[in-house]
Short mmCIF file of C-alpha atoms and ligand atoms in Angstrom, two decimals:
data_model
loop_
_atom_site.label_atom_id
_atom_site.label_comp_id
_atom_site.label_asym_id
_atom_site.label_seq_id
_atom_site.Cartn_x
_atom_site.Cartn_y
_atom_site.Cartn_z
CA MET A 1 -10.78 -19.98 4.01
CA GLU A 2 -9.34 -20.24 0.50
CA SER A 3 -12.60 -19.33 -1.18
CA LEU A 4 -13.26 -16.55 1.33
CA ARG A 5 -9.89 -15.09 0.45
CA ASP A 6 -11.10 -14.49 -3.09
CA LYS A 7 -13.68 -12.05 -1.77
CA TYR A 8 -11.08 -9.76 -0.20
CA GLU A 9 -8.13 -7.69 -1.19
CA VAL A 10 -5.20 -7.48 1.23
CA VAL A 11 -3.36 -4.21 1.84
CA ILE A 12 0.07 -4.17 3.47
CA GLY A 13 2.45 -1.37 4.43
CA LEU A 14 5.74 -2.00 6.24
CA GLU A 15 7.68 0.13 8.71
CA VAL A 16 11.26 -1.11 8.79
CA HIS A 17 13.78 0.01 11.39
CA ALA A 18 17.35 -0.30 10.18
CA GLN A 19 20.06 0.06 12.79
CA LEU A 20 22.79 2.25 11.32
CA LYS A 21 26.31 0.87 11.67
CA THR A 22 28.00 3.92 13.19
CA LYS A 23 30.75 3.54 15.78
CA SER A 24 29.08 5.90 18.23
CA LYS A 25 25.50 6.77 19.08
CA ILE A 26 23.28 9.28 17.33
CA PHE A 27 23.59 12.03 19.97
CA ALA A 28 26.31 10.76 22.33
CA PRO A 29 29.92 9.54 22.13
CA ASP A 30 29.17 6.07 23.62
CA GLY A 31 30.05 3.04 21.54
CA THR A 32 27.37 0.99 19.81
CA GLU A 33 29.03 -2.41 19.92
CA PHE A 34 26.68 -5.32 20.57
CA GLY A 35 27.11 -7.68 23.51
CA LYS A 36 28.98 -5.41 25.93
CA GLU A 37 28.45 -5.64 29.69
CA PRO A 38 24.98 -4.23 30.51
CA ASN A 39 24.91 -0.46 31.03
CA SER A 40 28.60 -0.03 30.15
CA GLN A 41 27.91 2.21 27.12
CA THR A 42 25.81 4.78 28.91
CA SER A 43 27.05 8.35 29.22
CA PRO A 44 24.85 10.89 31.05
CA ILE A 45 23.44 11.83 27.63
CA THR A 46 22.30 8.28 26.96
CA LEU A 47 20.85 8.08 30.46
CA GLY A 48 18.90 11.27 29.85
CA MET A 49 20.24 13.14 32.87
CA PRO A 50 18.92 16.66 33.36
CA GLY A 51 21.02 19.39 31.81
CA VAL A 52 22.84 17.27 29.21
CA LEU A 53 22.67 18.20 25.54
CA PRO A 54 22.51 15.94 22.49
CA VAL A 55 25.05 16.50 19.69
CA LEU A 56 24.15 15.08 16.29
CA ASN A 57 26.56 12.48 14.85
CA ARG A 58 27.40 13.57 11.29
CA GLU A 59 27.98 9.99 10.13
CA VAL A 60 24.36 9.15 10.99
CA VAL A 61 23.23 11.89 8.62
CA ASN A 62 25.61 10.64 5.90
CA MET A 63 24.14 7.16 6.19
CA GLY A 64 20.59 8.54 6.21
CA ILE A 65 21.23 10.47 3.00
CA LEU A 66 22.96 7.50 1.35
CA THR A 67 20.04 5.21 2.17
CA GLY A 68 17.52 7.79 0.98
CA LEU A 69 19.30 8.11 -2.35
CA ALA A 70 19.47 4.32 -2.72
CA LEU A 71 15.69 4.23 -2.13
CA ASN A 72 15.10 6.89 -4.82
CA CYS A 73 13.99 9.41 -2.20
CA GLU A 74 14.19 13.18 -2.25
CA ILE A 75 16.44 14.64 0.42
CA PRO A 76 14.79 17.93 1.48
CA GLU A 77 17.09 20.90 2.10
CA ARG A 78 15.84 21.04 5.67
CA CYS A 79 14.83 18.44 8.19
CA LYS A 80 14.36 18.61 11.94
CA PHE A 81 14.16 16.51 15.06
CA ASP A 82 11.14 16.16 17.34
CA ARG A 83 10.37 14.76 20.74
CA LYS A 84 8.00 11.82 20.87
CA GLN A 85 6.83 11.48 24.47
CA TYR A 86 5.97 8.20 26.07
CA PHE A 87 6.75 6.41 29.27
CA TYR A 88 8.55 3.11 29.30
CA PRO A 89 11.18 1.74 31.71
CA ASP A 90 13.72 1.44 28.88
CA LEU A 91 13.33 5.14 28.08
CA PRO A 92 14.50 7.11 31.14
CA LYS A 93 14.19 10.51 29.40
CA GLY A 94 10.46 10.00 28.96
CA TYR A 95 10.78 10.88 25.30
CA GLN A 96 12.49 9.62 22.17
CA ILE A 97 14.21 12.01 19.78
CA SER A 98 12.77 11.22 16.36
CA GLN A 99 11.67 13.10 13.25
CA TYR A 100 8.00 13.81 12.78
CA ASP A 101 6.83 16.14 10.03
CA GLU A 102 10.18 16.98 8.42
CA PRO A 103 12.05 13.71 7.92
CA ILE A 104 15.42 13.36 6.19
CA CYS A 105 14.05 11.34 3.21
CA VAL A 106 10.69 11.55 1.41
CA ASN A 107 8.91 10.22 -1.69
CA GLY A 108 10.99 7.24 -2.72
CA TYR A 109 10.35 3.78 -4.13
CA ILE A 110 11.98 0.45 -4.87
CA ASN A 111 11.11 -2.15 -7.47
CA ILE A 112 10.32 -5.72 -6.58
CA LYS A 113 9.57 -8.27 -9.28
CA GLY A 114 8.74 -5.49 -11.72
CA LYS A 115 6.36 -3.75 -9.30
CA ARG A 116 7.06 -0.36 -7.78
CA ILE A 117 6.55 -0.05 -4.03
CA GLY A 118 6.37 3.51 -2.78
CA ILE A 119 8.38 4.72 0.18
CA THR A 120 6.56 7.48 2.00
CA ARG A 121 9.49 8.63 4.08
CA ALA A 122 12.50 7.56 6.10
CA HIS A 123 13.39 9.30 9.32
CA LEU A 124 16.22 9.22 11.82
CA GLU A 125 15.64 8.40 15.47
CA GLU A 126 17.30 6.97 18.55
CA ASP A 127 16.66 3.45 19.77
CA ALA A 128 15.44 2.75 23.31
CA GLY A 129 17.13 0.46 25.84
CA LYS A 130 16.31 -3.17 26.42
CA LEU A 131 14.33 -4.86 29.18
CA VAL A 132 15.55 -8.21 30.41
CA HIS A 133 12.49 -9.89 31.87
CA ALA A 134 12.33 -12.24 34.80
CA GLY A 135 12.89 -15.78 33.67
CA ALA A 136 15.37 -14.81 31.01
CA ASP A 137 19.15 -14.76 31.40
CA GLY A 138 19.28 -16.89 34.51
CA LEU A 139 16.67 -14.85 36.34
CA ALA A 140 14.26 -17.77 36.40
CA GLY A 141 11.63 -17.41 39.05
CA SER A 142 12.49 -13.82 39.86
CA SER A 143 9.65 -11.36 39.82
CA TYR A 144 11.40 -8.35 38.37
CA SER A 145 12.93 -7.08 35.13
CA LEU A 146 16.27 -5.46 34.49
CA VAL A 147 17.02 -2.50 32.27
CA ASP A 148 20.06 -2.45 29.96
CA LEU A 149 20.56 0.95 28.36
CA ASN A 150 23.48 0.04 26.10
CA ARG A 151 21.19 0.08 23.08
CA ALA A 152 19.61 3.42 24.04
CA GLY A 153 20.68 6.10 21.58
CA THR A 154 21.73 3.71 18.83
CA PRO A 155 20.87 5.36 15.50
CA LEU A 156 17.90 3.98 13.59
CA LEU A 157 16.49 4.85 10.22
CA GLU A 158 12.78 4.06 10.07
CA ILE A 159 11.72 3.39 6.49
CA VAL A 160 7.96 3.67 5.98
CA SER A 161 6.40 2.19 2.86
CA GLU A 162 3.19 3.18 1.15
CA PRO A 163 0.36 0.64 1.57
CA ASP A 164 1.31 -0.76 -1.84
CA MET A 165 1.76 -4.46 -1.16
CA ARG A 166 -1.04 -6.93 -1.83
CA SER A 167 0.28 -10.26 -0.56
CA SER A 168 2.69 -11.76 1.94
CA ASP A 169 4.95 -12.72 -1.00
CA GLU A 170 5.25 -9.10 -2.01
CA ALA A 171 5.90 -8.02 1.57
CA ARG A 172 8.68 -10.56 1.84
CA ALA A 173 10.21 -9.58 -1.48
CA TYR A 174 10.14 -5.92 -0.43
CA MET A 175 11.79 -6.67 2.89
CA GLU A 176 14.45 -8.84 1.25
CA GLU A 177 15.29 -6.18 -1.31
CA LEU A 178 15.45 -3.52 1.40
CA ARG A 179 17.88 -5.70 3.27
CA ASN A 180 19.98 -6.22 0.15
CA ILE A 181 20.15 -2.47 -0.36
CA VAL A 182 21.17 -1.48 3.18
CA ARG A 183 23.78 -4.21 3.22
CA TYR A 184 25.32 -3.32 -0.14
CA ILE A 185 25.54 0.36 0.76
CA GLY A 186 27.11 -0.61 4.08
CA VAL A 187 24.75 1.22 6.46
CA CYS A 188 23.21 -1.78 8.27
CA ASP A 189 24.08 -5.45 8.62
CA GLY A 190 20.47 -6.42 8.00
CA ASN A 191 20.35 -9.18 10.59
CA LEU A 192 16.70 -9.83 11.45
CA GLU A 193 17.44 -12.46 14.08
CA GLU A 194 19.71 -10.10 16.04
CA GLY A 195 17.31 -7.22 15.57
CA SER A 196 19.58 -4.92 13.57
CA MET A 197 16.68 -4.79 11.13
CA ARG A 198 13.14 -4.87 12.54
CA CYS A 199 9.83 -4.79 10.78
CA ASP A 200 6.31 -3.76 11.77
CA ALA A 201 3.72 -5.01 9.31
CA ASN A 202 0.47 -3.06 8.87
CA ILE A 203 -2.27 -5.23 7.43
CA SER A 204 -5.87 -4.59 6.45
CA ILE A 205 -8.45 -6.20 4.22
CA MET A 206 -11.24 -4.77 2.07
CA PRO A 207 -13.84 -6.31 -0.24
CA LYS A 208 -12.39 -6.91 -3.70
CA GLY A 209 -12.94 -3.89 -5.92
CA SER A 210 -13.34 -1.49 -2.99
CA LYS A 211 -11.41 1.77 -3.04
CA THR A 212 -11.58 2.36 0.71
CA PHE A 213 -8.94 0.68 2.82
CA GLY A 214 -10.03 -1.26 5.87
CA THR A 215 -8.79 -0.63 9.41
CA ARG A 216 -5.24 -1.87 9.88
CA ALA A 217 -3.65 -3.92 12.60
CA GLU A 218 0.06 -3.44 13.19
CA ILE A 219 2.07 -6.59 13.82
CA LYS A 220 5.31 -6.39 15.77
CA ASN A 221 7.95 -8.93 16.71
CA VAL A 222 8.67 -10.68 13.43
CA ASN A 223 12.27 -11.88 13.46
CA SER A 224 12.72 -13.56 10.11
CA PHE A 225 11.45 -13.41 6.56
CA SER A 226 9.45 -16.60 7.00
CA ALA A 227 7.96 -15.34 10.28
CA LEU A 228 6.90 -12.16 8.46
CA GLN A 229 5.06 -14.24 5.90
CA ARG A 230 3.47 -16.50 8.49
CA ALA A 231 2.34 -13.52 10.59
CA ILE A 232 0.75 -11.82 7.59
CA GLU A 233 -1.04 -14.99 6.50
CA TYR A 234 -2.37 -15.53 10.01
CA GLU A 235 -3.51 -11.94 10.29
CA ILE A 236 -5.34 -11.99 6.95
CA ASP A 237 -7.35 -15.02 8.05
CA ARG A 238 -8.06 -13.50 11.46
CA GLN A 239 -9.41 -10.30 9.91
CA ILE A 240 -11.51 -12.14 7.31
CA GLU A 241 -13.09 -14.20 10.06
CA ILE A 242 -13.99 -11.08 12.05
CA VAL A 243 -15.52 -9.36 9.04
CA GLU A 244 -17.37 -12.50 7.90
CA GLU A 245 -18.95 -12.76 11.34
CA GLY A 246 -20.20 -9.20 11.06
CA GLY A 247 -17.57 -7.69 13.35
CA GLU A 248 -15.08 -4.88 12.83
CA VAL A 249 -11.30 -4.98 12.88
CA VAL A 250 -9.98 -2.61 15.54
CA GLN A 251 -6.87 -0.50 15.07
CA GLU A 252 -4.33 -1.99 17.42
CA THR A 253 -0.80 -3.25 17.83
CA ARG A 254 -0.52 -7.02 17.88
CA LEU A 255 2.44 -9.22 18.73
CA TRP A 256 3.43 -12.19 16.61
CA ASP A 257 4.23 -15.33 18.56
CA ASP A 258 6.18 -17.53 16.19
CA ASN A 259 5.97 -20.60 18.40
CA ALA A 260 2.22 -20.42 18.88
CA ARG A 261 1.93 -19.22 15.26
CA GLU A 262 -0.57 -16.49 16.12
CA THR A 263 -0.84 -12.77 16.79
CA LYS A 264 -2.05 -11.48 20.15
CA SER A 265 -3.36 -8.08 21.02
CA MET A 266 -0.71 -6.00 22.76
CA ARG A 267 -2.28 -2.58 23.08
CA GLY A 268 -4.64 -0.21 21.36
CA LYS A 269 -2.82 1.76 18.70
CA GLU A 270 -1.89 5.29 19.68
CA ASP A 271 -2.59 8.09 17.26
CA ALA A 272 0.20 10.54 16.53
CA HIS A 273 -1.38 13.21 18.72
CA ASP A 274 -1.10 10.94 21.75
CA TYR A 275 2.67 11.36 21.63
CA ARG A 276 2.52 15.16 21.90
CA TYR A 277 5.27 15.59 19.35
CA PHE A 278 7.05 18.94 19.45
CA PRO A 279 10.30 20.20 17.90
CA GLU A 280 13.35 19.09 19.88
CA PRO A 281 14.54 22.34 21.49
CA ASP A 282 18.12 21.11 22.02
CA LEU A 283 18.85 20.51 18.33
CA MET A 284 18.88 22.97 15.45
CA PRO A 285 16.93 22.10 12.32
CA LEU A 286 19.36 20.46 9.94
CA GLN A 287 20.28 22.16 6.66
CA ILE A 288 21.44 19.68 4.05
CA SER A 289 23.21 21.44 1.19
CA ARG A 290 22.96 20.10 -2.34
CA GLU A 291 26.77 19.77 -2.35
CA TRP A 292 26.55 17.44 0.63
CA VAL A 293 23.95 15.30 -1.13
CA GLN A 294 26.05 15.24 -4.31
CA GLU A 295 29.15 14.22 -2.39
CA ILE A 296 27.30 11.23 -1.01
CA LYS A 297 25.72 10.38 -4.35
CA ASP A 298 29.24 10.17 -5.81
CA ARG A 299 30.07 7.48 -3.25
CA MET A 300 27.07 5.29 -4.08
CA PRO A 301 28.19 1.72 -4.75
CA GLU A 302 26.43 -0.49 -7.31
CA LEU A 303 22.93 -1.31 -6.03
CA PRO A 304 21.48 -4.85 -6.04
CA GLU A 305 19.11 -4.23 -8.93
CA ALA A 306 21.91 -2.92 -11.16
CA LYS A 307 24.11 -5.82 -10.13
CA ARG A 308 21.47 -8.36 -11.11
CA GLN A 309 21.04 -6.66 -14.48
CA ARG A 310 24.80 -6.65 -15.07
CA TYR A 311 25.08 -10.36 -14.22
CA MET A 312 22.23 -11.16 -16.59
CA GLY A 313 24.10 -9.24 -19.26
CA LEU A 314 27.02 -11.60 -18.66
CA GLY A 315 24.80 -14.55 -19.50
CA LEU A 316 23.58 -15.56 -16.04
CA SER A 317 19.94 -16.55 -15.73
CA GLU A 318 17.69 -14.24 -13.71
CA TYR A 319 17.51 -16.91 -11.04
CA ASP A 320 21.30 -17.33 -10.75
CA ALA A 321 21.77 -13.56 -10.74
CA SER A 322 19.27 -13.17 -7.89
CA VAL A 323 20.71 -16.00 -5.85
CA ILE A 324 24.25 -14.65 -6.04
CA VAL A 325 23.15 -11.08 -5.23
CA GLU A 326 21.31 -12.36 -2.13
CA GLN A 327 24.66 -13.59 -0.84
CA MET A 328 26.65 -10.40 -0.70
CA GLY A 329 29.95 -12.03 0.24
CA LEU A 330 29.80 -14.28 -2.81
CA ALA A 331 28.72 -11.47 -5.13
CA LEU A 332 31.60 -9.23 -4.06
CA PHE A 333 34.01 -12.15 -4.48
CA PHE A 334 32.56 -12.88 -7.92
CA ASP A 335 33.11 -9.22 -8.90
CA GLU A 336 36.77 -9.46 -7.88
CA VAL A 337 37.23 -12.61 -9.95
CA LEU A 338 35.57 -10.91 -12.94
CA LYS A 339 37.91 -7.94 -12.59
CA LEU A 340 40.81 -10.35 -13.05
CA GLY A 341 39.39 -11.32 -16.43
CA ALA A 342 37.92 -14.74 -15.56
CA THR A 343 35.16 -16.16 -17.75
CA PRO A 344 31.88 -15.39 -15.90
CA LYS A 345 30.10 -18.65 -16.61
CA ILE A 346 32.93 -20.84 -15.29
CA ALA A 347 33.42 -18.56 -12.27
CA VAL A 348 29.76 -18.61 -11.37
CA ASN A 349 29.57 -22.38 -11.68
CA PHE A 350 32.36 -22.75 -9.15
CA ILE A 351 30.98 -20.09 -6.82
CA MET A 352 27.37 -21.24 -6.82
CA GLY A 353 28.40 -24.91 -6.99
CA GLU A 354 31.29 -26.34 -4.96
CA ILE A 355 32.13 -23.13 -3.11
CA ALA A 356 28.59 -22.27 -1.95
CA ALA A 357 27.96 -25.88 -0.94
CA TYR A 358 31.13 -25.98 1.14
CA LEU A 359 30.35 -22.67 2.87
CA LYS A 360 26.86 -23.83 3.70
CA GLU A 361 28.09 -27.11 5.09
CA GLU A 362 30.69 -25.39 7.27
CA HIS A 363 28.43 -22.43 8.20
CA ILE A 364 31.08 -19.94 7.19
CA GLU A 365 31.52 -17.01 4.81
CA ILE A 366 33.83 -16.93 1.81
CA THR A 367 36.07 -14.51 3.71
CA ASP A 368 36.54 -17.18 6.39
CA THR A 369 38.27 -19.39 3.81
CA LYS A 370 41.75 -19.01 2.34
CA LEU A 371 40.53 -18.81 -1.23
CA THR A 372 41.52 -15.55 -2.94
CA PRO A 373 39.97 -14.11 -6.11
CA GLU A 374 43.42 -14.39 -7.73
CA ASN A 375 43.61 -18.12 -7.00
CA LEU A 376 40.14 -18.82 -8.37
CA ALA A 377 40.95 -16.79 -11.49
CA GLU A 378 44.14 -18.81 -11.95
CA LEU A 379 42.25 -22.09 -11.59
CA ILE A 380 39.81 -20.96 -14.25
CA SER A 381 42.61 -20.02 -16.61
CA LEU A 382 44.17 -23.49 -16.18
CA ILE A 383 40.85 -25.02 -17.25
CA GLU A 384 40.57 -22.71 -20.22
CA LYS A 385 44.11 -23.50 -21.33
CA ASN A 386 43.24 -27.21 -21.11
CA THR A 387 45.98 -27.71 -18.53
CA ILE A 388 43.40 -29.40 -16.31
CA SER A 389 39.88 -30.62 -16.88
CA ASN A 390 36.85 -29.01 -15.26
CA ASN A 391 36.46 -32.14 -13.14
CA ILE A 392 39.94 -31.87 -11.71
CA GLY A 393 39.14 -28.22 -10.96
CA LYS A 394 36.11 -29.28 -8.94
CA GLN A 395 38.26 -31.78 -7.08
CA ILE A 396 40.88 -29.28 -5.95
CA ILE A 397 38.76 -26.20 -5.19
CA ILE A 398 37.92 -27.40 -1.65
CA ASP A 399 41.62 -27.86 -0.89
CA MET A 400 42.28 -24.39 -2.22
CA MET A 401 39.69 -23.00 0.21
CA LYS A 402 41.20 -24.90 3.12
CA THR A 403 44.89 -24.29 2.43
CA GLY A 404 45.11 -21.15 0.30
CA GLU A 405 47.37 -23.03 -2.09
CA LYS A 406 47.48 -22.02 -5.74
CA ALA A 407 45.83 -24.34 -8.27
CA SER A 408 49.01 -24.60 -10.35
CA SER A 409 51.03 -25.79 -7.37
CA ILE A 410 48.44 -28.43 -6.37
CA VAL A 411 48.29 -29.63 -9.98
CA GLU A 412 52.04 -29.90 -10.20
CA LYS A 413 52.47 -31.62 -6.84
CA ARG A 414 49.83 -34.23 -7.53
CA GLY A 415 50.51 -34.62 -11.25
CA LEU A 416 46.98 -33.68 -12.19
CA SER A 417 47.64 -31.89 -15.44
CA GLN A 418 45.64 -32.99 -18.38
CA ILE A 419 47.20 -35.34 -20.92
CA THR A 420 46.75 -33.61 -24.23
CA ASP A 421 49.60 -35.37 -26.02
CA GLU A 422 47.86 -37.42 -28.70
CA SER A 423 50.36 -40.24 -28.86
CA ALA A 424 50.18 -40.76 -25.11
CA ILE A 425 46.38 -40.88 -25.18
CA LYS A 426 46.44 -43.09 -28.27
CA ALA A 427 48.58 -45.65 -26.44
CA VAL A 428 46.07 -45.86 -23.60
CA VAL A 429 43.14 -46.04 -26.01
CA GLN A 430 44.81 -48.89 -27.88
CA LYS A 431 45.48 -50.71 -24.61
CA VAL A 432 41.83 -50.43 -23.57
CA VAL A 433 40.62 -51.60 -26.99
CA ASP A 434 42.96 -54.62 -26.94
CA ALA A 435 41.88 -55.59 -23.43
CA ASN A 436 38.15 -55.68 -24.32
CA PRO A 437 37.68 -57.72 -27.52
CA GLN A 438 34.08 -58.69 -26.72
CA GLN A 439 32.98 -55.09 -26.31
CA VAL A 440 34.83 -54.12 -29.48
CA GLU A 441 32.91 -56.76 -31.41
CA ALA A 442 29.58 -55.63 -29.96
CA TYR A 443 30.43 -52.03 -30.79
CA LYS A 444 31.25 -52.91 -34.37
CA GLY A 445 28.03 -54.93 -34.52
CA GLY A 446 26.09 -51.69 -33.91
CA LYS A 447 26.08 -51.24 -30.13
CA THR A 448 27.57 -47.75 -30.44
CA GLN A 449 26.40 -46.74 -26.96
CA LEU A 450 29.41 -48.76 -25.74
CA LEU A 451 31.54 -45.73 -26.60
CA GLY A 452 30.83 -44.44 -23.08
CA PHE A 453 32.22 -47.64 -21.63
CA PHE A 454 35.51 -47.21 -23.52
CA VAL A 455 35.77 -43.51 -22.54
CA GLY A 456 35.24 -44.54 -18.91
CA GLN A 457 38.02 -47.14 -19.14
CA VAL A 458 40.46 -44.65 -20.62
CA MET A 459 39.62 -42.09 -17.92
CA LYS A 460 40.13 -44.75 -15.27
CA GLU A 461 43.54 -45.61 -16.70
CA THR A 462 44.57 -41.93 -16.80
CA LYS A 463 42.97 -41.01 -13.46
CA GLY A 464 40.70 -38.54 -15.22
CA ARG A 465 43.56 -36.64 -16.75
CA ALA A 466 43.05 -37.41 -20.45
CA ASN A 467 41.51 -34.68 -22.53
CA PRO A 468 37.93 -35.91 -23.05
CA LYS A 469 37.60 -34.64 -26.60
CA ALA A 470 40.85 -36.28 -27.71
CA VAL A 471 39.75 -39.56 -26.10
CA ASN A 472 36.44 -39.51 -27.95
CA ASP A 473 38.04 -38.70 -31.30
CA LEU A 474 40.73 -41.35 -30.98
CA LEU A 475 38.29 -44.06 -29.87
CA LYS A 476 36.07 -43.38 -32.84
CA GLU A 477 39.08 -43.51 -35.12
CA ILE A 478 40.43 -46.80 -33.74
CA LEU A 479 37.07 -48.55 -33.40
CA GLY A 480 36.22 -47.49 -36.92
P1 ADP B 1 2.29 4.62 12.74
O1 ADP B 1 3.65 4.98 13.24
O2 ADP B 1 1.17 5.23 13.45
O3 ADP B 1 2.12 3.17 12.54
P2 ADP B 1 3.15 5.35 10.13
O4 ADP B 1 2.65 6.41 9.22
O5 ADP B 1 4.54 5.41 10.63
O6 ADP B 1 2.14 5.28 11.31
O7 ADP B 1 3.02 3.96 9.41
C1 ADP B 1 1.84 3.58 8.84
C2 ADP B 1 2.12 2.36 8.00
O8 ADP B 1 0.90 1.68 7.79
C3 ADP B 1 2.65 2.68 6.61
O9 ADP B 1 3.59 1.74 6.22
C4 ADP B 1 1.41 2.61 5.74
O10 ADP B 1 1.73 2.23 4.41
C5 ADP B 1 0.62 1.53 6.41
N1 ADP B 1 -0.82 1.68 6.27
C6 ADP B 1 -1.58 2.78 6.40
N2 ADP B 1 -2.87 2.51 6.23
C7 ADP B 1 -2.97 1.19 6.00
C8 ADP B 1 -4.06 0.28 5.76
N3 ADP B 1 -5.32 0.69 5.77
N4 ADP B 1 -3.76 -1.01 5.57
C9 ADP B 1 -2.49 -1.45 5.60
N5 ADP B 1 -1.43 -0.66 5.82
C10 ADP B 1 -1.66 0.64 6.02
MG1 MG B 2 3.54 1.95 13.07
#
């Protein structure tokens, strides 16, 4: 397969649905909270009863504009809603309100690893309900499915990329960056496992050097970044095999089965005309004034790319900057600590070191701990003033997370402050030298690597509290 791969070029375009974090639905006052009793958030509007009218939620539009701006899109002065007709048990109205030819965002892009990926458009739409199939949720053996319409009417922004990606790595990087963006601007929690962000991957292959794209298959049901990559890799091989055997790839929707590690045909792909789109007669076209767009632009927080650049300007490596930006909780905490004047390099070492390790071990977020930015900044200042050593800092940071206690109070209580007083250190150094005559002789005979042994002994005597530089200097002086 590897050598066959060289003959083909892969083309990928992603459609990503981001669930917008509004309190109420896109056209109805029902709540959007996850995990409520089935069918408890279902007004007549959500149920699609005859005679009810949708009313557009302004916050949905705000979030749509904010996302569009973050994705470098144009926000046209006018957009409109359309009906997309199809039958499905989780869609009692028989149609979904979406946007067809006049979406809220057009012509954008994002950069991944120095490459620009075009964004064709992003449009607002309502989500459908959920089917609970027999066998799931304690219905084992039953021969029916249940419909839960709580999710129906939840606002979605569908972000459609250009077919600009050429590998599963690029598709993953694009998806990860998109998730970073929607999370940082606060419009979506970006949780793939829970489905608040969903991705359909369109994949085709063509002979290397060709200008004409092949027929695409659309893969649904990928619930993680690694599943996305696996699904794409599988699909590339499947299509190459078909073409190598003289067959043709058919345009269809396929489902990824992450346990079986394969895609299966789900249905032939509809063309747009099959949906009989027409303008939604119950909603006016939406006029978006330039003032409205400007107002939202003014509220734009720092985007992930700018954050990474800023961190690199502070001396962080590109890798460290990316890793911290991926973990939004840690990045926001880091920013707070920086605002308090802490030295970036020391702060990042704590955050990406002891703190990140502890959070991972406990499966919690930084906000679940009692550590405050003020307390970390104070700890760092104690290290910089030589009140404590870096090592002592590493020892007490976990306690600070667990108890919320200030570094200075832990240091005082446990007598951890660094011994910087020369005469005190000198006394210990002398004691260690006197107690080890053999080593002293060897050292003087040229075995200078024994210096480490003496430093270790002094540190042991002082429980790690002696200032390391003073210890080194004094040892050299006394040992001659
Ligand atoms: P639909 O809803 O019918 O799937 P969309 O226009 O919403 O159509 O999405 C089409 C997606 O497929 C876009 O992300 C686009 O970049 C991608 N795409 C189009 N043609 C190809 C192709 N030949 N190979 C791979 N991806 C493609
Ligand atoms: Mg599609």
